[in-house]
GROMACS .gro file of C-alpha atoms in nm:
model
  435
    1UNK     CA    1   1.110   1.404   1.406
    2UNK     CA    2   1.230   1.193   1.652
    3UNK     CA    3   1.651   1.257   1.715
    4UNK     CA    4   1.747   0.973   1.904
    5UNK     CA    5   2.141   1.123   1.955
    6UNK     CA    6   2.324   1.474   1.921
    7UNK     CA    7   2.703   1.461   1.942
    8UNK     CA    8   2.890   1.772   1.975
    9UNK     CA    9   3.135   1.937   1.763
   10UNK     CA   10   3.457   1.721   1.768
   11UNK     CA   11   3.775   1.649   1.574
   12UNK     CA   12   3.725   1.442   1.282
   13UNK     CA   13   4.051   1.260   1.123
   14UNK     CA   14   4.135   1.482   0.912
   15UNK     CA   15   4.218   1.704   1.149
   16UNK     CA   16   4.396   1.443   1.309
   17UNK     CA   17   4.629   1.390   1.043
   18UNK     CA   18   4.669   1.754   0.984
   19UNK     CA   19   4.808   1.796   1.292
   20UNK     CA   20   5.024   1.506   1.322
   21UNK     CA   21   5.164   1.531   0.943
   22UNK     CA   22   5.227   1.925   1.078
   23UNK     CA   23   5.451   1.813   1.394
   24UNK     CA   24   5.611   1.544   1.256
   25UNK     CA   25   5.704   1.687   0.952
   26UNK     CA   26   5.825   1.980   1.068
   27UNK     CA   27   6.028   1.789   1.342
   28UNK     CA   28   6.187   1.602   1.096
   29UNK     CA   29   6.265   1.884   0.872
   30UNK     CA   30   6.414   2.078   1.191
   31UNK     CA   31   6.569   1.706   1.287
   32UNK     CA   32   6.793   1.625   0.943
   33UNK     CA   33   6.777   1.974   0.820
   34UNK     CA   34   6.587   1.905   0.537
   35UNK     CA   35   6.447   2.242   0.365
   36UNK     CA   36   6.208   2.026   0.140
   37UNK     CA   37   6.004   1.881   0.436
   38UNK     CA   38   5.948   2.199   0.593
   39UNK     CA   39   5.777   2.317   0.292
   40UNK     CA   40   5.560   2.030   0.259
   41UNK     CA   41   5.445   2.007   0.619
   42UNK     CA   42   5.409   2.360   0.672
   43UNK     CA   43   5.072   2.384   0.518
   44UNK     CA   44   4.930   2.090   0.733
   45UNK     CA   45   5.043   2.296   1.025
   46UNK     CA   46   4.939   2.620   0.933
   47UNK     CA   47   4.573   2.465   0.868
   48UNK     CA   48   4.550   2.277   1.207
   49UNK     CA   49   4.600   2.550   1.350
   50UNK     CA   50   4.352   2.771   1.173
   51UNK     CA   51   4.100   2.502   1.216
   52UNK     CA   52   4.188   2.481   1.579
   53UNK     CA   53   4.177   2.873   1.633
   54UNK     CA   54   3.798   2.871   1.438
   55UNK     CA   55   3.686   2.567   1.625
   56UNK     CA   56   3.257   2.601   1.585
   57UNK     CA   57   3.126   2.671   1.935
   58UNK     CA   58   2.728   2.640   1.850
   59UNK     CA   59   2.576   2.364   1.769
   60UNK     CA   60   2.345   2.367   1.464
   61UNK     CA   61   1.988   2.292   1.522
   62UNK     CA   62   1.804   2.017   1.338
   63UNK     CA   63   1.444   2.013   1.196
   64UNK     CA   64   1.333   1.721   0.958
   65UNK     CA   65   1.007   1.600   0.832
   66UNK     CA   66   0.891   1.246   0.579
   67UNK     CA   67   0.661   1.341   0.324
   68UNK     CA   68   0.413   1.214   0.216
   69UNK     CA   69   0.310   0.948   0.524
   70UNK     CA   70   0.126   0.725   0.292
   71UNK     CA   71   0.197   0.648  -0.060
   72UNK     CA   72   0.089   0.356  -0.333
   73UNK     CA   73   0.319   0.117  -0.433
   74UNK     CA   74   0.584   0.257  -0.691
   75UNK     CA   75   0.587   0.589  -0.566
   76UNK     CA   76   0.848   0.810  -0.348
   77UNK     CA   77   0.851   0.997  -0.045
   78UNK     CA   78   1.126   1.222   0.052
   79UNK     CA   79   1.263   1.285   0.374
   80UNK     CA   80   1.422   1.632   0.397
   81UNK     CA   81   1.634   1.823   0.708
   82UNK     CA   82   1.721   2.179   0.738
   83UNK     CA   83   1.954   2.283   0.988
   84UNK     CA   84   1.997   2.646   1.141
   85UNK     CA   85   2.261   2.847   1.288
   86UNK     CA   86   2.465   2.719   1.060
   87UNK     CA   87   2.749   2.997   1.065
   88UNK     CA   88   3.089   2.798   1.105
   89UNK     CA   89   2.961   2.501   0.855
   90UNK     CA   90   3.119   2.458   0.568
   91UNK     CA   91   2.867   2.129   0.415
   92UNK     CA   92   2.609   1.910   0.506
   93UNK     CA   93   2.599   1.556   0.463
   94UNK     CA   94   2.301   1.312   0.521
   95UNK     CA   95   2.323   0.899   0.517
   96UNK     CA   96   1.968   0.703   0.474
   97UNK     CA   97   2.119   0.294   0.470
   98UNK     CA   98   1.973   0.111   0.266
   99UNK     CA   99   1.652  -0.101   0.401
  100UNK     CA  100   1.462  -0.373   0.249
  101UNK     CA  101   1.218  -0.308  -0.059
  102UNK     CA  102   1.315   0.091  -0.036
  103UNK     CA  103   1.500   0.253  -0.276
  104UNK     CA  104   1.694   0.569  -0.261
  105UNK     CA  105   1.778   0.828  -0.453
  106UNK     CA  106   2.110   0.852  -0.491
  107UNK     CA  107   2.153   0.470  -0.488
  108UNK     CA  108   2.422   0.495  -0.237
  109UNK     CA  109   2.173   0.689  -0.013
  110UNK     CA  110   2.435   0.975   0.049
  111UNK     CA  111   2.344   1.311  -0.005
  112UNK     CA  112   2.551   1.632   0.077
  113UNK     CA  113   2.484   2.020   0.015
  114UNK     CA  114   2.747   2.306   0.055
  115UNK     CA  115   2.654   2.629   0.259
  116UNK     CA  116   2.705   2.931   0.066
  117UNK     CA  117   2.822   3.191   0.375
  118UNK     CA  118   2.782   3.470   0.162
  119UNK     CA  119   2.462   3.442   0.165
  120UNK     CA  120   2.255   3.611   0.414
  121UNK     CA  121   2.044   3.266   0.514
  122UNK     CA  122   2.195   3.086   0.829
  123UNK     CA  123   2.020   2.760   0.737
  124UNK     CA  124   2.084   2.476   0.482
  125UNK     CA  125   1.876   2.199   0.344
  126UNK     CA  126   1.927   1.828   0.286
  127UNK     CA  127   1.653   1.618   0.144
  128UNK     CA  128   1.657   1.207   0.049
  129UNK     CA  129   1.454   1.107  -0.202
  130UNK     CA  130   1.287   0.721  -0.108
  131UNK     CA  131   1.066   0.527  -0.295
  132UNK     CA  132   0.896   0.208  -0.204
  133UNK     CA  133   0.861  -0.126  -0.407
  134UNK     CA  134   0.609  -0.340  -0.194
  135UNK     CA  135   0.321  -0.275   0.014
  136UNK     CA  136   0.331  -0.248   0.423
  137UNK     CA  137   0.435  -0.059   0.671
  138UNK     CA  138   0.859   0.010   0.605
  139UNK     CA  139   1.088   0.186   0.901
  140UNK     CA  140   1.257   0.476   0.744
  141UNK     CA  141   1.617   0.584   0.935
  142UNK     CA  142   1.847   0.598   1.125
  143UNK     CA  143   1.956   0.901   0.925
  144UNK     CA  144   2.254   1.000   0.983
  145UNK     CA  145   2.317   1.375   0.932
  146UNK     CA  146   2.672   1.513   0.998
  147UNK     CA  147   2.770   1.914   0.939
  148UNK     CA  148   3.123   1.957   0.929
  149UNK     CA  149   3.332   2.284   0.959
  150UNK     CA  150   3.582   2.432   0.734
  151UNK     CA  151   3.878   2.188   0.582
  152UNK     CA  152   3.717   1.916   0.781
  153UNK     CA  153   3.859   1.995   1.079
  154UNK     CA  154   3.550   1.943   1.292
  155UNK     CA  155   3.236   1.771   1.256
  156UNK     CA  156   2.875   1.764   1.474
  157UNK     CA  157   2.617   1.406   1.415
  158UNK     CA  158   2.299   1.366   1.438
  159UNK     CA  159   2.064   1.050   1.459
  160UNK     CA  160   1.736   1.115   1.303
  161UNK     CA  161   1.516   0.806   1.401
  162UNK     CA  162   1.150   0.760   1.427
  163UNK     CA  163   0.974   0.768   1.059
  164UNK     CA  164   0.755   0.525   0.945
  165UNK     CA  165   0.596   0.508   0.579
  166UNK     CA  166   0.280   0.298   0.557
  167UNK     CA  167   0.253   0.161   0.119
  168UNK     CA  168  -0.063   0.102  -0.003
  169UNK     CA  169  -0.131  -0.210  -0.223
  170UNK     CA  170  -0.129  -0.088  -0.589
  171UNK     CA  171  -0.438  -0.248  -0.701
  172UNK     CA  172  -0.407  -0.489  -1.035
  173UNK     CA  173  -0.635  -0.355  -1.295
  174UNK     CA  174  -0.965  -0.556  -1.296
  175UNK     CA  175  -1.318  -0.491  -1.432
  176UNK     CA  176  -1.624  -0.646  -1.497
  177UNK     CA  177  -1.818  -0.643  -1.788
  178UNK     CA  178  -2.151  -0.855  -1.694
  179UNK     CA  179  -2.437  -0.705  -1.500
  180UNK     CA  180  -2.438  -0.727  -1.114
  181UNK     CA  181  -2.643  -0.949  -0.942
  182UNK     CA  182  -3.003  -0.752  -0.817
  183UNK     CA  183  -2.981  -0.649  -0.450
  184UNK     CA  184  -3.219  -0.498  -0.168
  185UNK     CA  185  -3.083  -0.161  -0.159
  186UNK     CA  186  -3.156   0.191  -0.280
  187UNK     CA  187  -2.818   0.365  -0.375
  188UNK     CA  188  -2.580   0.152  -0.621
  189UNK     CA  189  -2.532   0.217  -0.946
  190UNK     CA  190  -2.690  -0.119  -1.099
  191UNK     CA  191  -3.043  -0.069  -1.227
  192UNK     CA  192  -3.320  -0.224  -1.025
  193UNK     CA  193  -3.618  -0.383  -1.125
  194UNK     CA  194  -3.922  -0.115  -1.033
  195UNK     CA  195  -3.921   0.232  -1.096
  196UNK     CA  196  -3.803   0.481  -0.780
  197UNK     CA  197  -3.551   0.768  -0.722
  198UNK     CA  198  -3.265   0.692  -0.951
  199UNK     CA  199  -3.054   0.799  -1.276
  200UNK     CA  200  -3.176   0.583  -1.530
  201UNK     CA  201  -3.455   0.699  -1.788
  202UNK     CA  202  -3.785   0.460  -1.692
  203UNK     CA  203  -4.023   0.698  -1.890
  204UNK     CA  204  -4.300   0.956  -1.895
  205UNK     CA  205  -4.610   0.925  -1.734
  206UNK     CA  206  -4.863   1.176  -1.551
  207UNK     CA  207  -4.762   1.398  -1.237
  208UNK     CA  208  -4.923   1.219  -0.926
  209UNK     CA  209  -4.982   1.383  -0.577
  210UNK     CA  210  -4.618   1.322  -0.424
  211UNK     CA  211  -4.407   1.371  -0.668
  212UNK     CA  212  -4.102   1.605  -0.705
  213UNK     CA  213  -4.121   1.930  -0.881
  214UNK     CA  214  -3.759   1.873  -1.047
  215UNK     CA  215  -3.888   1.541  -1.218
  216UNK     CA  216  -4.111   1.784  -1.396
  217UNK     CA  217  -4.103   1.755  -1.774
  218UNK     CA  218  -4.183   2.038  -1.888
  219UNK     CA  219  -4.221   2.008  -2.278
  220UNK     CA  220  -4.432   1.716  -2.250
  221UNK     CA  221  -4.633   1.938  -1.995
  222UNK     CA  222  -4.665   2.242  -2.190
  223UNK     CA  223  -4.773   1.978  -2.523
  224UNK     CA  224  -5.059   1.768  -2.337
  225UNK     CA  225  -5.155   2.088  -2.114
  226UNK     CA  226  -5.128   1.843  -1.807
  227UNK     CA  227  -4.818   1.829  -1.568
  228UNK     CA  228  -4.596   1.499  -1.680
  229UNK     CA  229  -4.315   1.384  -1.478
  230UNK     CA  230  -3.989   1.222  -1.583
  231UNK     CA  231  -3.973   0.857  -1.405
  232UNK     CA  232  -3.703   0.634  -1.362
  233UNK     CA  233  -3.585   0.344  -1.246
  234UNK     CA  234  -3.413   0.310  -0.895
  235UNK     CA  235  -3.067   0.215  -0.829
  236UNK     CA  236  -2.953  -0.064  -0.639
  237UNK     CA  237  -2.637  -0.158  -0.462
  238UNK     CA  238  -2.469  -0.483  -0.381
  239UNK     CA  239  -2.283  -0.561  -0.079
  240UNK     CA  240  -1.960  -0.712  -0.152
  241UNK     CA  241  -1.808  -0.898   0.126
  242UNK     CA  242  -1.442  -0.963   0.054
  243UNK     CA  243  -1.249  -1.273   0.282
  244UNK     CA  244  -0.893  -1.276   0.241
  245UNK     CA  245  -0.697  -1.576   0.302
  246UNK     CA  246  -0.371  -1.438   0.530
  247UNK     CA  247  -0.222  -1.771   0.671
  248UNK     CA  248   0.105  -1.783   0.473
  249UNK     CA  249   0.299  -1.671   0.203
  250UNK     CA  250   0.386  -1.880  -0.120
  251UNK     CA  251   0.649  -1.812  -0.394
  252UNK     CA  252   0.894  -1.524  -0.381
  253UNK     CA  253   0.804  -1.154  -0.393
  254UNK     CA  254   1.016  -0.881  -0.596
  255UNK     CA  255   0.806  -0.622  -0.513
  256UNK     CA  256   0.618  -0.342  -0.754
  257UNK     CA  257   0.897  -0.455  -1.074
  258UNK     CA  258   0.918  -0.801  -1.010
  259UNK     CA  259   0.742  -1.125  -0.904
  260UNK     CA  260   0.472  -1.127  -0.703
  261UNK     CA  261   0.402  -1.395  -0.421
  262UNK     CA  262   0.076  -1.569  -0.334
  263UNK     CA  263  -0.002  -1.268  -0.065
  264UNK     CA  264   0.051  -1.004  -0.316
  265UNK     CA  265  -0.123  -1.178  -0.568
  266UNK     CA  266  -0.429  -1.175  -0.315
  267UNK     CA  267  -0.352  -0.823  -0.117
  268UNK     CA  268  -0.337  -0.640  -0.491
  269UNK     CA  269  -0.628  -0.855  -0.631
  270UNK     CA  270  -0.845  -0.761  -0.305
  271UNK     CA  271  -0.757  -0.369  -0.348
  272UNK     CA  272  -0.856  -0.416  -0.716
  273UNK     CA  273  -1.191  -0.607  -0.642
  274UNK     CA  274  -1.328  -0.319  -0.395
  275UNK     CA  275  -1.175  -0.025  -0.609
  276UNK     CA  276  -1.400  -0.152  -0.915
  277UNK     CA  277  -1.743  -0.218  -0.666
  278UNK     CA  278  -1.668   0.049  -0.448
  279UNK     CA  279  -1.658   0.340  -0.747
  280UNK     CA  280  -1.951   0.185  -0.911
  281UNK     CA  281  -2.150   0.266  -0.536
  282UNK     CA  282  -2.172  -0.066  -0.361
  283UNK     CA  283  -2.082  -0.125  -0.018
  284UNK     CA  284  -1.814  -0.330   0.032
  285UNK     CA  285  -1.680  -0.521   0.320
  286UNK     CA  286  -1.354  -0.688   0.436
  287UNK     CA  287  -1.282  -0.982   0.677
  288UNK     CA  288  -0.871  -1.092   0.703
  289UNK     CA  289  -0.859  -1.432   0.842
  290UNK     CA  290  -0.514  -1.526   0.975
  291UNK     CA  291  -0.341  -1.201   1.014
  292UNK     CA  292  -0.168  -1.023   1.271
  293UNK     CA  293  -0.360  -0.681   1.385
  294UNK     CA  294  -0.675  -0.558   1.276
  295UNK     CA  295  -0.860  -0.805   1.040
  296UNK     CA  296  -1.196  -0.658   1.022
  297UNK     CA  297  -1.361  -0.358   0.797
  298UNK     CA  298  -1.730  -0.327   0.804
  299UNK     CA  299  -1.960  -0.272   0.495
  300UNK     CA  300  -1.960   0.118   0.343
  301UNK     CA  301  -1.903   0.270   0.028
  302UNK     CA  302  -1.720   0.577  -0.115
  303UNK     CA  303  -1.333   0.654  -0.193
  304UNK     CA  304  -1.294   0.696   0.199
  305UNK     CA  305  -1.417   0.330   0.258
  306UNK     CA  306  -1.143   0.216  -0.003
  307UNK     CA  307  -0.870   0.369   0.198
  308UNK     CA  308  -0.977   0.207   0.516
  309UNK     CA  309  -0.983  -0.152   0.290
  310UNK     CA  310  -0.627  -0.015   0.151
  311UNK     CA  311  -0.499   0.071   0.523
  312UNK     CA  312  -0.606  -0.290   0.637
  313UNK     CA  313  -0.434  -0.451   0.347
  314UNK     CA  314  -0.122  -0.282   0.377
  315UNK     CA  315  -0.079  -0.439   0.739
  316UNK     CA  316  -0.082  -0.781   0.700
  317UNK     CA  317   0.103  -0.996   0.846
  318UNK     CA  318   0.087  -1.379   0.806
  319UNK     CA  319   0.037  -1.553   1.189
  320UNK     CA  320   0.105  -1.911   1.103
  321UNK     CA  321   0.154  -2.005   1.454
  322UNK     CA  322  -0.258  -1.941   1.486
  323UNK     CA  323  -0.351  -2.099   1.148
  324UNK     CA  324  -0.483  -2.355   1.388
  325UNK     CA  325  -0.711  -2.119   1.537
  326UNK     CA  326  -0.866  -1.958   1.265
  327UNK     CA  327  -1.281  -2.072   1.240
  328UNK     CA  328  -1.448  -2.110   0.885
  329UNK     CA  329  -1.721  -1.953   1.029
  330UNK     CA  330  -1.979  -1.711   0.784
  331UNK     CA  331  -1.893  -1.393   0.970
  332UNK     CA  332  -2.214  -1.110   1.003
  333UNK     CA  333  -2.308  -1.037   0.627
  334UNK     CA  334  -2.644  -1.025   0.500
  335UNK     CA  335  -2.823  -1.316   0.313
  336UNK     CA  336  -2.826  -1.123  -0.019
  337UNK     CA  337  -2.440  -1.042  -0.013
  338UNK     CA  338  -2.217  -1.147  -0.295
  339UNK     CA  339  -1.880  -1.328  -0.090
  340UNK     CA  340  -1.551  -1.340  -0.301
  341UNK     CA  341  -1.275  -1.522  -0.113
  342UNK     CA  342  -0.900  -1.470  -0.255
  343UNK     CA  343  -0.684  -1.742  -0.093
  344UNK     CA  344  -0.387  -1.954  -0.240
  345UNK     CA  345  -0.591  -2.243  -0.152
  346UNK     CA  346  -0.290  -2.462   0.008
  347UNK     CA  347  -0.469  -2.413   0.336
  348UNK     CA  348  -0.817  -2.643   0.378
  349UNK     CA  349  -0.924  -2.374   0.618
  350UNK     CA  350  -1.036  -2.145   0.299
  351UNK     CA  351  -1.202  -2.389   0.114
  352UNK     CA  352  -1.426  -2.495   0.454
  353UNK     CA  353  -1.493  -2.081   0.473
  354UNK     CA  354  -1.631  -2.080   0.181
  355UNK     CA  355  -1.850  -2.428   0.238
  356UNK     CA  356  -1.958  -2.256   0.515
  357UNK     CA  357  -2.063  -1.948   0.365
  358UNK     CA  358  -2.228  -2.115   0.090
  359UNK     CA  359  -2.429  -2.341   0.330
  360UNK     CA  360  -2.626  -2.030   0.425
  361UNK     CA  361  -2.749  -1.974   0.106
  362UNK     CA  362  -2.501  -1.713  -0.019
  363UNK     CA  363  -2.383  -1.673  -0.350
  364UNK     CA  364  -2.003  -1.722  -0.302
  365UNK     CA  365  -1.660  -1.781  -0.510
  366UNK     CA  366  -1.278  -1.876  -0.449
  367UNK     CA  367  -1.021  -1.682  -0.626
  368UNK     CA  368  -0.701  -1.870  -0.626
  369UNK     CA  369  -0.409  -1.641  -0.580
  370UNK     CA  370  -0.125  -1.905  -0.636
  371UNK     CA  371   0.163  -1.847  -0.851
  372UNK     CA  372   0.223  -2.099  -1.146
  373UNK     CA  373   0.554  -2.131  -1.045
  374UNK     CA  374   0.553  -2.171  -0.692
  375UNK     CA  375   0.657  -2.519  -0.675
  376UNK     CA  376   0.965  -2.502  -0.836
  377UNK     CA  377   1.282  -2.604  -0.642
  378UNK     CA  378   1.636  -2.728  -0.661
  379UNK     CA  379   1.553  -2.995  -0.368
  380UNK     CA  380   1.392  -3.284  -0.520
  381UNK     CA  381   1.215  -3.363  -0.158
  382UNK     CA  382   1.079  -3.045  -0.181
  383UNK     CA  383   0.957  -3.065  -0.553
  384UNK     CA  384   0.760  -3.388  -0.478
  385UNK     CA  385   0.621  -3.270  -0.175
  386UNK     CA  386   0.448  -2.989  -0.347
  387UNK     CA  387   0.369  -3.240  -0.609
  388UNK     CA  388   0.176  -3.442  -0.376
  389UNK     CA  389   0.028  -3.067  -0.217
  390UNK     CA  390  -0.051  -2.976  -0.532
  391UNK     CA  391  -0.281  -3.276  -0.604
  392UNK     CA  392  -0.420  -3.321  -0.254
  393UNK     CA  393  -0.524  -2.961  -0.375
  394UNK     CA  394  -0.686  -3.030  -0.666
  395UNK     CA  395  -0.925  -3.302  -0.521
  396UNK     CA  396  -1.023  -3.047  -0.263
  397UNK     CA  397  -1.062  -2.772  -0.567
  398UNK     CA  398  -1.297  -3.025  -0.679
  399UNK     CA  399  -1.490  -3.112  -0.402
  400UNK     CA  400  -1.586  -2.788  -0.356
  401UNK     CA  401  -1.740  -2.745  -0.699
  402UNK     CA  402  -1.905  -3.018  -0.647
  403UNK     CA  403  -2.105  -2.820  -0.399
  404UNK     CA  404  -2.142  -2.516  -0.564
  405UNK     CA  405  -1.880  -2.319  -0.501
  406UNK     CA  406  -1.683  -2.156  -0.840
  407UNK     CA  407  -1.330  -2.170  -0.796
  408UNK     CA  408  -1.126  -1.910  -1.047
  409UNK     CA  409  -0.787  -1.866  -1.101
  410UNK     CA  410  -0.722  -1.453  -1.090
  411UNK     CA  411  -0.605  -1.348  -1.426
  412UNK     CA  412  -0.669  -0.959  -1.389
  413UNK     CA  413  -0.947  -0.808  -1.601
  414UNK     CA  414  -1.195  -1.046  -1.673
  415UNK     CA  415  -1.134  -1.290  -1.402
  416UNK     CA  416  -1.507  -1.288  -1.234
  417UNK     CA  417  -1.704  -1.253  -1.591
  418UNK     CA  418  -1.804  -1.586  -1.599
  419UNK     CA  419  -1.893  -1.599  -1.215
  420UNK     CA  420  -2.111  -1.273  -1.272
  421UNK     CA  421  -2.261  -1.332  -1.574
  422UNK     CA  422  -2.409  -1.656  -1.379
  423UNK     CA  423  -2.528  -1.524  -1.077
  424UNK     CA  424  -2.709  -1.272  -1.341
  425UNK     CA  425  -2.854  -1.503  -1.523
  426UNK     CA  426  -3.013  -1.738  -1.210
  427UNK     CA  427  -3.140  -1.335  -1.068
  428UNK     CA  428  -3.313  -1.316  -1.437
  429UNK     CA  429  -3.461  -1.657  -1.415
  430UNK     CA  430  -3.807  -1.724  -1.327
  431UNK     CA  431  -3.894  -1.853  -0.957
  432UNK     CA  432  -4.166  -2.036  -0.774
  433UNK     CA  433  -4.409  -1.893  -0.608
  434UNK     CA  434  -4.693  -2.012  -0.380
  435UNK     CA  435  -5.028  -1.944  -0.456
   0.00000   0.00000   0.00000
């Protein structure tokens, strides 16, 4: 809790018109002698004065928390505020204003409680109930929080700054049907090609000096009267090296319910791609090319790893005054590492990334990330000029094939079965081999 301002107690309007109502009325009753505005302004009077006689003299103390810190896309956090000593206050009221791709709950954001003094408690609760639409990193406050004594008469304010609520990308479902391509490493969940310590049934052969007592199997054992092991095959991982194409934004974004832009086509798309690798036990890695902040998440695996790749993708920011800057270098990834780039492809710096990864021998694919719909406009100078874009992009689309590289268009589930099932099918062929 940060509370950037604490008024005191002080008048509010109310009061202000209590008392003036009181004087003037009963001035002008004692004035022109009229009976009927004496009644009417005697209560105003009689309640300033009350109000002025019970005036609050401490001020409440304020204690507020935002929970949770981090959420997913589509779900709500609440902020919440209790406040103590709160003797000579009659209700609380607490204003969150509305802020871009956060919605409250109320809708208008205002929330007030009543203190029930006959109670023995001296404190009273207040809680906002926010829920975010779009990944990133969204400034919650200034609440406003505002205690107020009986009939109105005075109020105390507080400014309750300083929350911030970082939204995870809600990853697009995705999933991939065809075999993963075979890999150097030892603890994946793809079968490799010669037996070792794994979880897939290879067979039954005898026990050899070396091996494990729990691989025993012990009917065949007790059958054959010799000790027979259960072998199996050993499982492999695959690195997955992710490059995500952050130079600019294309089409409009409605958040969680609505549209979704180029970047959250490719943000959502990456968090789905290493979800799906990263729970089958592959390491997977993450390199953000034309982004403000970190850009940069090594290879690991495990549901940790994913929220580091979540945390990364949550901050990005588009830097289009560097898109000059940005190399299509190959980055430090292994030679048997399978490279999936997501970019819009308006940009020729992705497609020369991906030339360049592929000219060191790595098996590498484009996902394009634009929206169908991105070129439509009501300027006609715009319109052709992402006509003419738009098929400067497909003879760069092409080029690229030409070399090798797959270029697929992200459809969800599905979208990298044909890419796969390839890159099995050359691991399954037969090589050459000097003699």
């Amino acid at each position: 809790m940060t509370v950037s301002s604490v008024d005191p107690w002080s008048p509010s309007p109310a009061h202000f018109r209590a008392i003036v109502v009181g004087v003037v009325g009963i001035g002008a009753a004692l004035l022109f002698r009229v009976p009927a505005i004496l009644v009417l302004a005697t209560p105003f009077a009689f309640v300033a004065v009350w109000s002025t006689a019970t005036r609050p003299d401490n001020a409440p103390t304020l204690t507020s928390q935002i929970s949770p810190r981090t959420i997913r896309e589509g779900e709500a956090t609440t902020w919440a505020a209790e406040l103590c000593d709160v003797n000579a206050v009659d209700h609380v009221v607490a204003f969150a204003p509305p802020r871009t791709w956060l919605e409250t709950r109320p809708h208008s954001g205002v929330v007030a409680t009543g203190v029930d003094h006959g109670d023995s408690t001296t404190t009273a609760a207040v809680a906002v109930a926010m829920r975010c639409t779009h990944w990133g990193r969204h400034e919650i406050g200034p609440i406003n929080v505002v205690a107020v004594s009986s009939w109105g008469a005075f109020r105390w304010r507080a400014l309750d700054v300083g929350y911030q609520v970082t939204t995870l990308p809600l990853p697009d479902v995705f999933d991939a049907a065809p075999p993963q391509h075979r890999a150097n490493g030892l603890v994946g969940l793809n079968r490799s090609s010669h037996p070792g310590d794994g979880s897939e049934f290879s067979g039954i052969r005898p026990f050899q000096t070396g091996d494990r007592l729990r691989r025993i199997n012990w009917r065949r054992s007790l059958r054959s009267g010799d000790l027979h092991v259960t072998s199996t095959y050993a499982d492999q991982d695959t690195h997955v090296a992710l490059f995500v194409d952050a130079l600019a934004d294309f089409g409009t974004s409605g958040g969680i319910d609505g549209a979704a832009s180029s970047l959250d086509t490719t943000v959502r798309a990456a968090g789905a791609i290493a979800e799906h690798f990263l729970l089958r036990g592959d390491r997977v890695s993450l390199q953000v090319f034309g982004s403000r902040g970190r850009s940069h998440v090594p290879p690991a695996s495990g549901r940790g790893h994913l929220r580091r790749i979540l945390d990364v993708l949550a901050v990005i920011d588009p830097d289009t005054s560097r898109a000059g800057e940005v190399r299509a270098g190959r980055g430090a990834i292994p030679g048997d590492a399978l490279a999936i780039m997501l970019s819009p492809l308006i940009s020729p710096i992705a497609l020369q990334r991906a030339v360049s990864i592929a000219s060191h021998g790595l098996t590498v694919a484009v996902v394009d990330t634009l929206p169908d719909d991105v070129h439509t406009d009501d300027d006609a100078s715009t319109e052709l000029a992402w006509r003419i874009r738009l098929l400067e992009r497909q003879r760069e689309v092409r080029s690229v094939q030409n070399v090798g590289v797959p270029v697929i268009a992200w459809r969800g589930p599905g979208s990298l079965d044909p890419f796969l099932r390839e890159i099995a099918r050359r691991a399954a062929a037969p090589r050459m081999a000097r003699r």
